[in-house]
């Protein structure tokens, strides 16, 4: 590859695609040529990149001629159908969907953790699930120091993790409630939800992704399955409950982790303060801890509420927050691309 790269963004008009363009620009990625790909209904429209209008093209199997790096964020079906065409044309695919993550021939990469794995690609590199990536930004440094055995976690996931229509649904439901001047305890609306199975405004829905026969959802199992692969830790265990909440942007995860070695709050804080891509915000006496509103739009994740877990041996409880459109998706994909240049 030359210094300047021909980069394609598949799903350029989606929430993650927009953030990919912003990350490429803000991080001064060496883009020599940019191809924006989307569905036929978006073809012909333009998007800005470095002040210039770039025309969106329809995604076809022939879209990847001359492309060096293809950033995919258009769903598993698109990745399944079009990533092989990109690889055949000579591009390296960085895929944001779940389709290739458990393929043993495809590296699953968080650059702060296992950047070296990206070098072993066979044309495709997978981007992890957003909740997994954010959680591991805090968990992996602790694992290096103390040896994680298992975690119990609950996620509090923003609607932007579902996409633009979910953002609109939360906004519309909130406006509907306010416009009708309802009492605080009359929060259940008459309108029917379209994106989620239940009203998301003023609610918490313990249902992210589809349910498995075990009773867990696919999203909940990603923490264990992807965590094992990224950390090279086949014995890692995770029991997770994923919850969708009425927050627009940034996921939050409460984690209780059990380690092989004893862990103190002071030792954990020292480890976490040195971790790349992670800020420690842990001063509860002064009401300082990571908040979704504050972390939204930031590249770094943040960790706080550190305390010895009172129910686990060698346990530590903590709260980690990250922008799932950035570290959970677009930023991580661009960082993976940076490993290739």
GROMACS .gro file of C-alpha atoms in nm:
model
  341
    1UNK     CA    1   0.000   0.000   0.000
    2UNK     CA    2   0.122   0.353  -0.078
    3UNK     CA    3   0.115   0.624   0.187
    4UNK     CA    4  -0.215   0.764   0.061
    5UNK     CA    5  -0.503   0.519   0.066
    6UNK     CA    6  -0.815   0.475  -0.138
    7UNK     CA    7  -1.075   0.430   0.136
    8UNK     CA    8  -1.432   0.312   0.084
    9UNK     CA    9  -1.703   0.355   0.347
   10UNK     CA   10  -1.993   0.111   0.307
   11UNK     CA   11  -2.307   0.239   0.479
   12UNK     CA   12  -2.178   0.595   0.466
   13UNK     CA   13  -2.515   0.757   0.538
   14UNK     CA   14  -2.583   0.563   0.859
   15UNK     CA   15  -2.506   0.687   1.210
   16UNK     CA   16  -2.179   0.492   1.226
   17UNK     CA   17  -2.084   0.577   0.867
   18UNK     CA   18  -2.114   0.948   0.944
   19UNK     CA   19  -1.887   0.902   1.245
   20UNK     CA   20  -1.637   0.705   1.036
   21UNK     CA   21  -1.600   1.002   0.803
   22UNK     CA   22  -1.554   1.235   1.099
   23UNK     CA   23  -1.290   1.009   1.254
   24UNK     CA   24  -1.101   0.976   0.926
   25UNK     CA   25  -1.093   1.354   0.898
   26UNK     CA   26  -1.016   1.439   1.261
   27UNK     CA   27  -0.740   1.179   1.288
   28UNK     CA   28  -0.584   1.288   0.956
   29UNK     CA   29  -0.602   0.939   0.814
   30UNK     CA   30  -0.402   0.935   0.486
   31UNK     CA   31  -0.701   0.934   0.251
   32UNK     CA   32  -0.593   0.984  -0.107
   33UNK     CA   33  -0.929   0.892  -0.256
   34UNK     CA   34  -1.263   0.843  -0.082
   35UNK     CA   35  -1.552   0.633  -0.210
   36UNK     CA   36  -1.886   0.655  -0.028
   37UNK     CA   37  -2.118   0.359  -0.082
   38UNK     CA   38  -2.479   0.314   0.022
   39UNK     CA   39  -2.812   0.189  -0.109
   40UNK     CA   40  -2.959   0.296  -0.442
   41UNK     CA   41  -3.192   0.546  -0.273
   42UNK     CA   42  -2.891   0.740  -0.139
   43UNK     CA   43  -2.689   0.729  -0.461
   44UNK     CA   44  -2.630   1.074  -0.607
   45UNK     CA   45  -2.652   1.257  -0.276
   46UNK     CA   46  -2.341   1.417  -0.134
   47UNK     CA   47  -2.159   1.419   0.200
   48UNK     CA   48  -1.886   1.653   0.318
   49UNK     CA   49  -1.529   1.538   0.375
   50UNK     CA   50  -1.259   1.794   0.450
   51UNK     CA   51  -1.486   2.066   0.318
   52UNK     CA   52  -1.548   1.899  -0.015
   53UNK     CA   53  -1.866   1.737  -0.145
   54UNK     CA   54  -1.828   1.364  -0.211
   55UNK     CA   55  -2.100   1.197  -0.416
   56UNK     CA   56  -2.248   0.877  -0.277
   57UNK     CA   57  -2.246   0.578  -0.510
   58UNK     CA   58  -2.467   0.271  -0.509
   59UNK     CA   59  -2.303  -0.034  -0.353
   60UNK     CA   60  -2.244  -0.307  -0.612
   61UNK     CA   61  -2.001  -0.600  -0.637
   62UNK     CA   62  -1.789  -0.385  -0.870
   63UNK     CA   63  -1.758  -0.093  -0.623
   64UNK     CA   64  -1.415  -0.185  -0.487
   65UNK     CA   65  -1.182  -0.154  -0.784
   66UNK     CA   66  -0.864   0.017  -0.664
   67UNK     CA   67  -0.982   0.038  -0.301
   68UNK     CA   68  -0.715  -0.023  -0.035
   69UNK     CA   69  -0.931  -0.023   0.281
   70UNK     CA   70  -1.308  -0.075   0.298
   71UNK     CA   71  -1.485   0.023   0.620
   72UNK     CA   72  -1.816  -0.164   0.640
   73UNK     CA   73  -2.106  -0.052   0.859
   74UNK     CA   74  -2.423  -0.161   0.685
   75UNK     CA   75  -2.531  -0.477   0.868
   76UNK     CA   76  -2.432  -0.842   0.860
   77UNK     CA   77  -2.615  -0.927   0.539
   78UNK     CA   78  -2.431  -0.657   0.343
   79UNK     CA   79  -2.100  -0.766   0.492
   80UNK     CA   80  -2.169  -1.128   0.404
   81UNK     CA   81  -2.260  -1.045   0.046
   82UNK     CA   82  -2.009  -0.771  -0.038
   83UNK     CA   83  -1.699  -0.813   0.180
   84UNK     CA   84  -1.575  -1.105  -0.036
   85UNK     CA   85  -1.601  -0.882  -0.344
   86UNK     CA   86  -1.392  -0.616  -0.170
   87UNK     CA   87  -1.127  -0.869  -0.071
   88UNK     CA   88  -1.118  -1.016  -0.420
   89UNK     CA   89  -1.059  -0.666  -0.557
   90UNK     CA   90  -0.758  -0.628  -0.326
   91UNK     CA   91  -0.906  -0.429  -0.039
   92UNK     CA   92  -0.873  -0.501   0.332
   93UNK     CA   93  -1.216  -0.499   0.493
   94UNK     CA   94  -1.274  -0.364   0.844
   95UNK     CA   95  -1.621  -0.492   0.924
   96UNK     CA   96  -1.842  -0.343   1.193
   97UNK     CA   97  -2.111  -0.614   1.178
   98UNK     CA   98  -2.122  -0.934   1.382
   99UNK     CA   99  -2.102  -1.158   1.077
  100UNK     CA  100  -1.727  -1.239   1.083
  101UNK     CA  101  -1.648  -1.193   1.452
  102UNK     CA  102  -1.642  -1.560   1.549
  103UNK     CA  103  -1.477  -1.676   1.227
  104UNK     CA  104  -1.144  -1.829   1.343
  105UNK     CA  105  -0.970  -1.692   1.032
  106UNK     CA  106  -1.080  -1.333   1.102
  107UNK     CA  107  -0.902  -1.124   1.368
  108UNK     CA  108  -1.133  -0.948   1.615
  109UNK     CA  109  -0.950  -0.636   1.723
  110UNK     CA  110  -0.949  -0.359   1.981
  111UNK     CA  111  -0.620  -0.184   1.898
  112UNK     CA  112  -0.539  -0.092   2.259
  113UNK     CA  113  -0.562  -0.463   2.344
  114UNK     CA  114  -0.461  -0.683   2.050
  115UNK     CA  115  -0.342  -0.463   1.764
  116UNK     CA  116  -0.092  -0.731   1.664
  117UNK     CA  117  -0.381  -0.960   1.566
  118UNK     CA  118  -0.470  -0.720   1.283
  119UNK     CA  119  -0.145  -0.811   1.106
  120UNK     CA  120  -0.264  -1.171   1.069
  121UNK     CA  121  -0.568  -1.089   0.857
  122UNK     CA  122  -0.665  -1.273   0.541
  123UNK     CA  123  -0.845  -0.974   0.395
  124UNK     CA  124  -1.105  -0.914   0.669
  125UNK     CA  125  -1.070  -0.773   1.020
  126UNK     CA  126  -1.374  -0.763   1.250
  127UNK     CA  127  -1.476  -0.478   1.478
  128UNK     CA  128  -1.622  -0.602   1.809
  129UNK     CA  129  -1.963  -0.539   1.957
  130UNK     CA  130  -1.993  -0.191   2.105
  131UNK     CA  131  -2.067  -0.304   2.462
  132UNK     CA  132  -1.781  -0.553   2.452
  133UNK     CA  133  -1.530  -0.297   2.325
  134UNK     CA  134  -1.624  -0.037   2.587
  135UNK     CA  135  -1.621  -0.291   2.870
  136UNK     CA  136  -1.283  -0.435   2.772
  137UNK     CA  137  -1.122  -0.091   2.768
  138UNK     CA  138  -1.142  -0.108   3.148
  139UNK     CA  139  -1.147  -0.484   3.203
  140UNK     CA  140  -0.843  -0.580   2.997
  141UNK     CA  141  -0.587  -0.366   3.188
  142UNK     CA  142  -0.723  -0.519   3.509
  143UNK     CA  143  -0.697  -0.865   3.354
  144UNK     CA  144  -0.332  -0.803   3.268
  145UNK     CA  145  -0.260  -0.710   3.629
  146UNK     CA  146  -0.484  -0.946   3.824
  147UNK     CA  147  -0.610  -1.218   3.588
  148UNK     CA  148  -0.987  -1.198   3.535
  149UNK     CA  149  -1.185  -1.520   3.585
  150UNK     CA  150  -1.545  -1.408   3.535
  151UNK     CA  151  -1.771  -1.105   3.539
  152UNK     CA  152  -2.131  -1.024   3.613
  153UNK     CA  153  -2.246  -0.719   3.419
  154UNK     CA  154  -2.547  -0.510   3.328
  155UNK     CA  155  -2.539  -0.271   3.033
  156UNK     CA  156  -2.740   0.048   2.993
  157UNK     CA  157  -2.741   0.103   2.619
  158UNK     CA  158  -2.822   0.419   2.424
  159UNK     CA  159  -3.073   0.414   2.141
  160UNK     CA  160  -2.817   0.530   1.884
  161UNK     CA  161  -2.674   0.180   1.909
  162UNK     CA  162  -2.983   0.071   1.713
  163UNK     CA  163  -2.954   0.345   1.451
  164UNK     CA  164  -3.109   0.665   1.324
  165UNK     CA  165  -3.470   0.540   1.339
  166UNK     CA  166  -3.431   0.457   1.709
  167UNK     CA  167  -3.294   0.804   1.780
  168UNK     CA  168  -3.598   0.949   1.605
  169UNK     CA  169  -3.834   0.721   1.798
  170UNK     CA  170  -3.702   0.834   2.136
  171UNK     CA  171  -3.714   1.199   2.029
  172UNK     CA  172  -4.069   1.171   1.895
  173UNK     CA  173  -4.198   0.990   2.204
  174UNK     CA  174  -4.041   1.250   2.432
  175UNK     CA  175  -4.196   1.532   2.229
  176UNK     CA  176  -4.534   1.358   2.232
  177UNK     CA  177  -4.532   1.334   2.611
  178UNK     CA  178  -4.426   1.697   2.652
  179UNK     CA  179  -4.673   1.830   2.393
  180UNK     CA  180  -4.965   1.669   2.573
  181UNK     CA  181  -4.861   1.826   2.904
  182UNK     CA  182  -4.903   1.494   3.082
  183UNK     CA  183  -4.849   1.436   3.451
  184UNK     CA  184  -4.520   1.272   3.547
  185UNK     CA  185  -4.694   0.942   3.623
  186UNK     CA  186  -4.887   0.938   3.294
  187UNK     CA  187  -4.583   0.849   3.087
  188UNK     CA  188  -4.724   0.560   2.886
  189UNK     CA  189  -4.810   0.696   2.543
  190UNK     CA  190  -5.098   0.605   2.313
  191UNK     CA  191  -4.880   0.586   2.001
  192UNK     CA  192  -4.730   0.250   1.910
  193UNK     CA  193  -4.353   0.200   1.894
  194UNK     CA  194  -4.198   0.097   1.564
  195UNK     CA  195  -3.830   0.028   1.634
  196UNK     CA  196  -3.847  -0.132   1.979
  197UNK     CA  197  -4.104  -0.382   2.106
  198UNK     CA  198  -4.205  -0.137   2.378
  199UNK     CA  199  -4.202   0.238   2.435
  200UNK     CA  200  -3.842   0.349   2.499
  201UNK     CA  201  -3.912   0.698   2.639
  202UNK     CA  202  -3.919   0.693   3.023
  203UNK     CA  203  -3.858   0.317   3.016
  204UNK     CA  204  -3.590   0.050   3.047
  205UNK     CA  205  -3.618  -0.249   2.815
  206UNK     CA  206  -3.418  -0.560   2.917
  207UNK     CA  207  -3.403  -0.682   2.559
  208UNK     CA  208  -3.116  -0.604   2.320
  209UNK     CA  209  -3.088  -0.829   2.012
  210UNK     CA  210  -3.277  -1.157   1.976
  211UNK     CA  211  -3.326  -1.420   2.246
  212UNK     CA  212  -3.147  -1.754   2.245
  213UNK     CA  213  -3.278  -2.084   2.382
  214UNK     CA  214  -3.068  -2.024   2.695
  215UNK     CA  215  -3.273  -1.716   2.781
  216UNK     CA  216  -2.981  -1.485   2.713
  217UNK     CA  217  -2.982  -1.257   2.410
  218UNK     CA  218  -2.720  -1.264   2.137
  219UNK     CA  219  -2.596  -0.925   2.261
  220UNK     CA  220  -2.545  -1.063   2.609
  221UNK     CA  221  -2.340  -1.359   2.488
  222UNK     CA  222  -2.114  -1.139   2.277
  223UNK     CA  223  -1.938  -1.017   2.592
  224UNK     CA  224  -1.818  -1.369   2.674
  225UNK     CA  225  -1.756  -1.497   2.321
  226UNK     CA  226  -1.586  -1.184   2.189
  227UNK     CA  227  -1.404  -1.117   2.516
  228UNK     CA  228  -1.243  -1.460   2.499
  229UNK     CA  229  -1.120  -1.399   2.145
  230UNK     CA  230  -0.994  -1.042   2.195
  231UNK     CA  231  -0.818  -1.111   2.527
  232UNK     CA  232  -0.690  -1.455   2.415
  233UNK     CA  233  -0.857  -1.587   2.730
  234UNK     CA  234  -1.060  -1.901   2.645
  235UNK     CA  235  -1.170  -1.956   3.007
  236UNK     CA  236  -1.322  -1.608   3.050
  237UNK     CA  237  -1.686  -1.621   3.165
  238UNK     CA  238  -1.947  -1.346   3.157
  239UNK     CA  239  -2.307  -1.333   3.276
  240UNK     CA  240  -2.462  -1.021   3.127
  241UNK     CA  241  -2.800  -0.847   3.115
  242UNK     CA  242  -2.831  -0.588   2.838
  243UNK     CA  243  -3.085  -0.309   2.882
  244UNK     CA  244  -3.192  -0.040   2.637
  245UNK     CA  245  -3.253   0.293   2.810
  246UNK     CA  246  -3.379   0.636   2.694
  247UNK     CA  247  -3.035   0.786   2.640
  248UNK     CA  248  -2.941   0.913   2.295
  249UNK     CA  249  -2.569   0.845   2.296
  250UNK     CA  250  -2.306   0.652   2.500
  251UNK     CA  251  -2.338   0.311   2.662
  252UNK     CA  252  -2.280   0.248   3.033
  253UNK     CA  253  -2.188  -0.087   3.188
  254UNK     CA  254  -2.185  -0.192   3.554
  255UNK     CA  255  -1.933  -0.472   3.603
  256UNK     CA  256  -1.846  -0.695   3.895
  257UNK     CA  257  -1.529  -0.886   3.813
  258UNK     CA  258  -1.357  -1.173   3.996
  259UNK     CA  259  -0.981  -1.208   3.958
  260UNK     CA  260  -0.716  -1.473   4.021
  261UNK     CA  261  -0.514  -1.234   4.239
  262UNK     CA  262  -0.626  -1.005   4.522
  263UNK     CA  263  -0.717  -0.657   4.401
  264UNK     CA  264  -0.751  -0.333   4.594
  265UNK     CA  265  -0.916  -0.011   4.480
  266UNK     CA  266  -0.581   0.169   4.499
  267UNK     CA  267  -0.403  -0.094   4.287
  268UNK     CA  268  -0.688  -0.102   4.034
  269UNK     CA  269  -0.694   0.276   4.005
  270UNK     CA  270  -0.319   0.281   3.942
  271UNK     CA  271  -0.355   0.022   3.664
  272UNK     CA  272  -0.651   0.196   3.504
  273UNK     CA  273  -0.486   0.541   3.515
  274UNK     CA  274  -0.213   0.409   3.283
  275UNK     CA  275  -0.447   0.237   3.035
  276UNK     CA  276  -0.459   0.389   2.684
  277UNK     CA  277  -0.789   0.534   2.568
  278UNK     CA  278  -0.935   0.535   2.919
  279UNK     CA  279  -0.998   0.816   3.169
  280UNK     CA  280  -1.046   0.753   3.541
  281UNK     CA  281  -1.330   0.960   3.691
  282UNK     CA  282  -1.363   0.824   4.041
  283UNK     CA  283  -1.438   1.075   4.316
  284UNK     CA  284  -1.785   0.983   4.442
  285UNK     CA  285  -1.754   1.211   4.746
  286UNK     CA  286  -1.760   1.501   4.501
  287UNK     CA  287  -2.013   1.334   4.272
  288UNK     CA  288  -1.749   1.262   4.007
  289UNK     CA  289  -1.809   0.949   3.801
  290UNK     CA  290  -1.859   0.878   3.431
  291UNK     CA  291  -2.188   1.001   3.284
  292UNK     CA  292  -2.327   0.920   2.942
  293UNK     CA  293  -2.403   1.288   2.880
  294UNK     CA  294  -2.041   1.382   2.945
  295UNK     CA  295  -1.874   1.095   2.757
  296UNK     CA  296  -2.092   1.130   2.445
  297UNK     CA  297  -1.877   1.256   2.161
  298UNK     CA  298  -1.547   1.171   2.330
  299UNK     CA  299  -1.293   0.928   2.193
  300UNK     CA  300  -1.185   0.798   2.533
  301UNK     CA  301  -1.395   0.573   2.752
  302UNK     CA  302  -1.415   0.648   3.124
  303UNK     CA  303  -1.425   0.433   3.438
  304UNK     CA  304  -1.530   0.509   3.793
  305UNK     CA  305  -1.726   0.389   4.099
  306UNK     CA  306  -1.433   0.160   4.184
  307UNK     CA  307  -1.498  -0.052   4.492
  308UNK     CA  308  -1.411  -0.392   4.631
  309UNK     CA  309  -1.693  -0.627   4.540
  310UNK     CA  310  -1.851  -0.755   4.860
  311UNK     CA  311  -1.997  -1.071   4.700
  312UNK     CA  312  -1.695  -1.206   4.510
  313UNK     CA  313  -1.354  -1.332   4.614
  314UNK     CA  314  -1.081  -1.106   4.475
  315UNK     CA  315  -1.364  -0.898   4.332
  316UNK     CA  316  -1.384  -0.544   4.201
  317UNK     CA  317  -1.697  -0.353   4.099
  318UNK     CA  318  -1.678  -0.062   3.857
  319UNK     CA  319  -1.876   0.149   3.609
  320UNK     CA  320  -1.747   0.212   3.256
  321UNK     CA  321  -1.896   0.446   2.995
  322UNK     CA  322  -1.809   0.494   2.629
  323UNK     CA  323  -1.953   0.648   2.315
  324UNK     CA  324  -2.073   0.342   2.126
  325UNK     CA  325  -2.073   0.527   1.794
  326UNK     CA  326  -1.703   0.605   1.845
  327UNK     CA  327  -1.501   0.354   2.049
  328UNK     CA  328  -1.784   0.107   2.013
  329UNK     CA  329  -1.789   0.137   1.635
  330UNK     CA  330  -1.646   0.408   1.405
  331UNK     CA  331  -1.338   0.512   1.602
  332UNK     CA  332  -1.232   0.155   1.668
  333UNK     CA  333  -1.270   0.074   1.297
  334UNK     CA  334  -1.053   0.370   1.197
  335UNK     CA  335  -0.796   0.274   1.461
  336UNK     CA  336  -0.786  -0.075   1.307
  337UNK     CA  337  -0.731   0.085   0.966
  338UNK     CA  338  -0.444   0.283   1.118
  339UNK     CA  339  -0.280  -0.048   1.209
  340UNK     CA  340  -0.262  -0.122   0.836
  341UNK     CA  341  -0.077   0.194   0.725
   0.00000   0.00000   0.00000
